[in-house]
CSV table of C-alpha atoms in Angstrom, one decimal:
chain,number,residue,atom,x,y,z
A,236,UNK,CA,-7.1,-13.4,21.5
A,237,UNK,CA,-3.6,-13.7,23.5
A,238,UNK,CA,-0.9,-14.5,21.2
A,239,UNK,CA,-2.9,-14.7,18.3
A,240,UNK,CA,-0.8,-16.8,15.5
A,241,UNK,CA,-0.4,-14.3,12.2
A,242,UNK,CA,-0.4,-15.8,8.5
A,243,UNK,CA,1.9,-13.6,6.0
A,244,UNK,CA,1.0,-14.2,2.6
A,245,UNK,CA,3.5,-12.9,0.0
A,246,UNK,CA,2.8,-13.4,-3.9
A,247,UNK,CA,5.4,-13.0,-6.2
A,248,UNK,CA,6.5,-13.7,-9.8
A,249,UNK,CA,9.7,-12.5,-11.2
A,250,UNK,CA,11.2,-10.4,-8.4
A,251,UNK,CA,14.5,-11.5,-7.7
A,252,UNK,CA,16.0,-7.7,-6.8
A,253,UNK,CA,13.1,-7.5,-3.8
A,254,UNK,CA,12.1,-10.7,-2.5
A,255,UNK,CA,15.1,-11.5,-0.4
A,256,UNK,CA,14.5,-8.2,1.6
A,257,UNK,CA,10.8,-9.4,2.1
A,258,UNK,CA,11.6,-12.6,3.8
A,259,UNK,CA,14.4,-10.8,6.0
A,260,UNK,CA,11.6,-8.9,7.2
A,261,UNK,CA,9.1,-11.1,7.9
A,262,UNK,CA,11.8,-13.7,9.2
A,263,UNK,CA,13.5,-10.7,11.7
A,264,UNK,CA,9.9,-9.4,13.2
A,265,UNK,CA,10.5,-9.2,17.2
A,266,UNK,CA,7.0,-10.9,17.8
A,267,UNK,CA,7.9,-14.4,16.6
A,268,UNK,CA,4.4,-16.2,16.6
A,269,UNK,CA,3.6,-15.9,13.0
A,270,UNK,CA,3.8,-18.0,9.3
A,271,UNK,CA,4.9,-17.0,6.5
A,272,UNK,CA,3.3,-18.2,3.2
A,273,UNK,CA,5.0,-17.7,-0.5
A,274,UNK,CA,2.7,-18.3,-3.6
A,275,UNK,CA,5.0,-18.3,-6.5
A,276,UNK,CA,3.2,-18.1,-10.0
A,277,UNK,CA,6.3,-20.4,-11.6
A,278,UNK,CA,9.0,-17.1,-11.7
A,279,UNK,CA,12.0,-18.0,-14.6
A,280,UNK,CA,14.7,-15.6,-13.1
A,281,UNK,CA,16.0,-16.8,-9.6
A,282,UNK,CA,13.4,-15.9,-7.3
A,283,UNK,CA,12.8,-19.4,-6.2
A,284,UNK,CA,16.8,-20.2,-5.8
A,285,UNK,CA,16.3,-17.0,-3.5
A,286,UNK,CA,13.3,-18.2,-1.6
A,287,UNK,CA,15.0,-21.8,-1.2
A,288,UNK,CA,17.7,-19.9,0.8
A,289,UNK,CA,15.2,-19.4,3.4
A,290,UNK,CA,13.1,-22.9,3.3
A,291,UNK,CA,13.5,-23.3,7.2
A,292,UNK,CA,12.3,-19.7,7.6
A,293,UNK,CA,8.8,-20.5,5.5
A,294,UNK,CA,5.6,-22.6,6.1
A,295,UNK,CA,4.4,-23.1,2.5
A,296,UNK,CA,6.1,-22.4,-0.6
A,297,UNK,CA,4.2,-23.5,-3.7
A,298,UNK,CA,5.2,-22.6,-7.1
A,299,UNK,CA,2.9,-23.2,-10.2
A,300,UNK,CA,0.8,-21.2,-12.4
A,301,UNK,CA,-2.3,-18.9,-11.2
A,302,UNK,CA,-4.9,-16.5,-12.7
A,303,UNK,CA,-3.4,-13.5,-11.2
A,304,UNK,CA,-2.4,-11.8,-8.4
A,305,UNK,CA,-5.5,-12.2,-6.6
A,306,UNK,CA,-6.1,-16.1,-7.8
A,307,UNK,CA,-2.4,-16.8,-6.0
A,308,UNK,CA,-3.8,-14.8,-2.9
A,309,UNK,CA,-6.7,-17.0,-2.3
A,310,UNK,CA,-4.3,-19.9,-2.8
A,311,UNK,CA,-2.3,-18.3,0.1
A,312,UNK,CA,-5.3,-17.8,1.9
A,313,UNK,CA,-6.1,-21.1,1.6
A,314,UNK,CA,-3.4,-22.4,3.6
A,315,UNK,CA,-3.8,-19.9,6.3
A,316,UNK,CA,-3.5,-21.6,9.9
A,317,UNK,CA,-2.7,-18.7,11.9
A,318,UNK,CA,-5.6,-15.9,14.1
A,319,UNK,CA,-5.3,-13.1,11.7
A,320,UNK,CA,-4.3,-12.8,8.1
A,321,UNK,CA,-1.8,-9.9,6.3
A,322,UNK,CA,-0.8,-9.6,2.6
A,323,UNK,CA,3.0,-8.9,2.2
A,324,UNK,CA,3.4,-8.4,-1.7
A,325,UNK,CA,7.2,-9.1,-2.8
A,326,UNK,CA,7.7,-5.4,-3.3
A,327,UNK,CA,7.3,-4.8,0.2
A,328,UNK,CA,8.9,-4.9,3.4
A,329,UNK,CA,7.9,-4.5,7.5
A,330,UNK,CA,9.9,-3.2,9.7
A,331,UNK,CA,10.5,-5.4,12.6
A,332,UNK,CA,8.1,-4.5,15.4
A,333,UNK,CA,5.3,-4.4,12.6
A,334,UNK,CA,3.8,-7.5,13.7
A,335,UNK,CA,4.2,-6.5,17.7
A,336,UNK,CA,2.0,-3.5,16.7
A,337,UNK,CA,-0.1,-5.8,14.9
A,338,UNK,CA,-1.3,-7.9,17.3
A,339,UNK,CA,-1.6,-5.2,20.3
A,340,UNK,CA,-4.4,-4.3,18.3
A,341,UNK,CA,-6.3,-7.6,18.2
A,342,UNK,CA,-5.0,-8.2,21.8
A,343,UNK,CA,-7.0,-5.7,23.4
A,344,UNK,CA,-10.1,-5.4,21.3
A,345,UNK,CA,-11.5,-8.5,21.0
A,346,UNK,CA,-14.2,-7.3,18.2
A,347,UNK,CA,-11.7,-6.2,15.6
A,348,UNK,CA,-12.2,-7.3,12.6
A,349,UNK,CA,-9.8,-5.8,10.2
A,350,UNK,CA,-6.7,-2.8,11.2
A,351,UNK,CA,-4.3,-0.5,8.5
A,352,UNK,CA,-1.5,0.1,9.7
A,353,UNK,CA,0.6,3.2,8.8
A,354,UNK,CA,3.0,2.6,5.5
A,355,UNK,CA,5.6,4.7,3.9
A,356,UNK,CA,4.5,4.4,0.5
A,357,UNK,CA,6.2,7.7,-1.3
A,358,UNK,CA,4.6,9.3,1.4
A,359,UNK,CA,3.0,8.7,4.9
A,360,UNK,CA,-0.3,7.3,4.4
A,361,UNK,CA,-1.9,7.7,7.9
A,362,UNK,CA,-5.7,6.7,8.7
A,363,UNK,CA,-8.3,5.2,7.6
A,364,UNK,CA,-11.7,6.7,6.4
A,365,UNK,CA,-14.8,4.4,5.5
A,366,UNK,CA,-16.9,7.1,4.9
A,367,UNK,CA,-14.8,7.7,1.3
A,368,UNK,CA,-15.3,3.8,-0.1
A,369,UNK,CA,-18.5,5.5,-1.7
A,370,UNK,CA,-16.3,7.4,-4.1
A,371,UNK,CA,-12.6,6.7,-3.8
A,372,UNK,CA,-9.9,4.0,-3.6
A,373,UNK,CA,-8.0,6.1,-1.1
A,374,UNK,CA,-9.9,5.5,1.8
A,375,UNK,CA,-7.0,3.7,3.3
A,376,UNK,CA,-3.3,3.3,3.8
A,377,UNK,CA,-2.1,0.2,1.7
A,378,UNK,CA,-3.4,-3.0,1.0
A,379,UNK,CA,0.5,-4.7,0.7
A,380,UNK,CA,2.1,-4.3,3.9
A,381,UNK,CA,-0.8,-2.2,5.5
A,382,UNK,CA,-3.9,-4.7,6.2
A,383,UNK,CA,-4.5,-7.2,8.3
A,384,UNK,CA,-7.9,-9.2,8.9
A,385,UNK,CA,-9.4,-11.6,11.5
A,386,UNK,CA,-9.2,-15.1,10.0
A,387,UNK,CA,-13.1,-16.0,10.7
A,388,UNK,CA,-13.5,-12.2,9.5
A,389,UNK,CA,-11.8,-13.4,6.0
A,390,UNK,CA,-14.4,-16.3,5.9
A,391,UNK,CA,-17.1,-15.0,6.3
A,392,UNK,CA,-16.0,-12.5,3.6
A,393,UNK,CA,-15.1,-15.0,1.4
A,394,UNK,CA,-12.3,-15.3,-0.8
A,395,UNK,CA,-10.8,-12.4,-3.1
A,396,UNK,CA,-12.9,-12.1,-6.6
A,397,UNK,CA,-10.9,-12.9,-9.3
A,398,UNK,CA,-13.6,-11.9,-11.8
A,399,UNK,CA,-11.5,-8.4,-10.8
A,400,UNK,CA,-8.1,-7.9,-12.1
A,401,UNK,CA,-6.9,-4.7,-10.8
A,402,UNK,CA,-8.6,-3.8,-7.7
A,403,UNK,CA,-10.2,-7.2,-6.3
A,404,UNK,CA,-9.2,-6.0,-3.0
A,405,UNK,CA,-11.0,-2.7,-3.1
A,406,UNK,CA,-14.2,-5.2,-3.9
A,407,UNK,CA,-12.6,-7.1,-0.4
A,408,UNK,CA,-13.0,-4.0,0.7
A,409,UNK,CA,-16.2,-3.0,-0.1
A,410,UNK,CA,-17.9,-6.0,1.0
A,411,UNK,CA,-16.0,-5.8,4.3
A,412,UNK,CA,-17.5,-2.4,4.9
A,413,UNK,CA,-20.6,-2.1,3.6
A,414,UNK,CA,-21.7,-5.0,3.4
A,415,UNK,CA,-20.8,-6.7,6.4
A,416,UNK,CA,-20.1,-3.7,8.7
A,417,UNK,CA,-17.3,-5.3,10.1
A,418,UNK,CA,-15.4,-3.6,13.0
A,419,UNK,CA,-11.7,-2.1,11.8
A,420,UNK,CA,-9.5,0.4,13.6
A,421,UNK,CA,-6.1,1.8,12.2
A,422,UNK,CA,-3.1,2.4,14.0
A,423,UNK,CA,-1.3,5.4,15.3
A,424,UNK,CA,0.7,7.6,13.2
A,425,UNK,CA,4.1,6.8,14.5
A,426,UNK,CA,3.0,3.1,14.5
A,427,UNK,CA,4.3,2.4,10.9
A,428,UNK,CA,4.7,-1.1,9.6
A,429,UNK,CA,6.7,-1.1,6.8
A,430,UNK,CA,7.5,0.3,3.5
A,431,UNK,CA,5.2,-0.2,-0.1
A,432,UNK,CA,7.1,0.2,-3.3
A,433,UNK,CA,5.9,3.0,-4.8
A,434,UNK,CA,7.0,1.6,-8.1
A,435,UNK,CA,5.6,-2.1,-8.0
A,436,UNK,CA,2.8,-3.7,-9.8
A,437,UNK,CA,-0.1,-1.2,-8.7
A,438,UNK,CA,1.9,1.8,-10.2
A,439,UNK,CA,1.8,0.2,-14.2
A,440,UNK,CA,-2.2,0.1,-14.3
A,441,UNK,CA,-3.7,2.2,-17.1
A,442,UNK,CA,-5.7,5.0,-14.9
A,443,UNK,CA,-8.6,4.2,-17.6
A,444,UNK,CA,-8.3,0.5,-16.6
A,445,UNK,CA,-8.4,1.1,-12.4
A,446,UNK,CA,-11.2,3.9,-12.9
A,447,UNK,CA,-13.2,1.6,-15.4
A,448,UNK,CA,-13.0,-1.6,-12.9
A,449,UNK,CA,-13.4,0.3,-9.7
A,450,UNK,CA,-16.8,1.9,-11.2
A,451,UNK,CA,-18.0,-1.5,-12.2
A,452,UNK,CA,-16.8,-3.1,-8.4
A,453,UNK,CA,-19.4,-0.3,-6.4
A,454,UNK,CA,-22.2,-1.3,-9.3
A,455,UNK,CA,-21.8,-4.9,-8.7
A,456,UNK,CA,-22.1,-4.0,-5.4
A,457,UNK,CA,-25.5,-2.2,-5.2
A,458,UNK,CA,-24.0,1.4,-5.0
A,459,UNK,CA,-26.6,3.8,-6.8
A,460,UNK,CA,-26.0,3.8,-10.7
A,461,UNK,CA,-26.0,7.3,-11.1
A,462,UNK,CA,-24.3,8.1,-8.2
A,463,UNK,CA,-21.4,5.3,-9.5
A,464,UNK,CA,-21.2,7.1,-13.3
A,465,UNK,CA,-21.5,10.4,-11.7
A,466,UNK,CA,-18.4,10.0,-9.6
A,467,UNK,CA,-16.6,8.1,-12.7
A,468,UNK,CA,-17.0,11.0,-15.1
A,469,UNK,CA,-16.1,13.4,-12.3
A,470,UNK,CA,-12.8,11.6,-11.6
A,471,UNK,CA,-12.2,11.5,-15.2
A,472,UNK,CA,-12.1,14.4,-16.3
A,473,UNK,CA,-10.1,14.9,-12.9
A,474,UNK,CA,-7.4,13.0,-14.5
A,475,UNK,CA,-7.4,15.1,-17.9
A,476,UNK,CA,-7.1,18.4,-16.2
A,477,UNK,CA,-4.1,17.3,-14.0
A,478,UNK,CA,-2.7,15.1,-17.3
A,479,UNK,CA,-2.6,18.5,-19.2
A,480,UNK,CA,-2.1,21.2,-16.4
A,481,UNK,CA,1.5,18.6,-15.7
A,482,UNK,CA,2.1,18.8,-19.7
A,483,UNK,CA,1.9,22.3,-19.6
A,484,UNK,CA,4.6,22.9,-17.0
């Protein structure tokens, strides 16, 4: 894969303060074979007036209403005509050798798959650790910003499940992994790609929600039952003693 074309989804509804910097920085990237996609779920207060600023600067631009964040995803992926595919949430931002790093990687290993890159999301978050799907969501750097997958990879995986509202991706995930062993690799440390909000969607989740539908993602997916309820009520009661160890400060 020389030159491999990359397809930039960005979702967005209502996010007039961010999205401007989001385009900048997919329309500024140094490597210039790429396409950016916007999946609008109809936003009300001057998001699109932004996004029609930069019309020349993106390949599809569709604004109508979805099922969600992961529903407007799959429209995005849809569209996809590039080699490999990254999600770009309107949050988010690269920084402008992001997508140079990005396709060094698929460059000169023609078996990758899928690749997290390094993000500065209120921290570093560095690595990636498959070994951890089993029992955790934070077995890798970010899905926003940080992943990127092998077109062909994404179909064979299929599309995101929008049975999922919270974590379809961590189901992506899951499938990617386990299931299908795909081939991933993550980048270096000092190879970061960009910057997550820390405050954006992901950040006004109920925990009980996130816990509740991750469990149920690993038993729809085979993982032993009481393995899966195990680790739930283990990270539960995780939660309550940090909840009232903070309350007691």
């Amino acid at each position: 894969m020389k030159k491999p074309k990359i397809s930039i989804i960005t979702v967005i509804k209502n996010n007039k303060d961010y999205i401007e910097k989001n385009i900048l920085s997919v329309k500024n990237q140094k490597y210039r074979n790429f396409e950016h996609i916007i999946i609008d779920g109809e936003s009300t207060d001057g998001s699109k007036e932004i996004i029609h600023k930069y019309k020349s600067d993106i390949s599809h631009f569709i604004s109508e209403k979805d099922n969600g964040i992961y529903d407007a995803m799959n429209k995005g992926i849809n569209l996809v005509t590039g080699d490999i595919i990254g999600i770009l949430n309107s949050d988010d931002y690269y920084y402008e050798d992001a997508l140079n790093i990005v396709k060094s990687y698929f460059e000169k290993n023609q078996n990758l798959d899928f690749l997290f890159g390094t993000v500065i999301k209120h921290k570093l978050m560095h690595g990636f650790y498959p070994k951890k799907i089993f029992r955790t969501f934070g077995f890798y750097t970010s899905h926003s910003v940080g992943f990127f997958i092998k077109t062909l990879s994404q179909k064979k995986l299929g599309q995101y499940n929008t049975k999922y509202k919270y974590s379809a991706d961590y189901d992506l995930f899951y499938r990617m992994i386990v299931k299908f062993k795909m081939k991933g690799d993550h980048t270096t440390k000092k190879e970061i790609l960009g910057y997550f909000r820390p405050d954006g969607i992901s950040s006004k989740l109920k925990y009980i929600d996130y816990l509740n539908e991750n469990t149920q993602i690993r038993l729809d997916n085979g993982q032993n039952k009481i393995i899966v309820w195990l680790i739930h009520y283990l990270r539960l009661l995780k939660r309550i003693f940090r909840v009232i160890k903070e309350s007691n400060k």
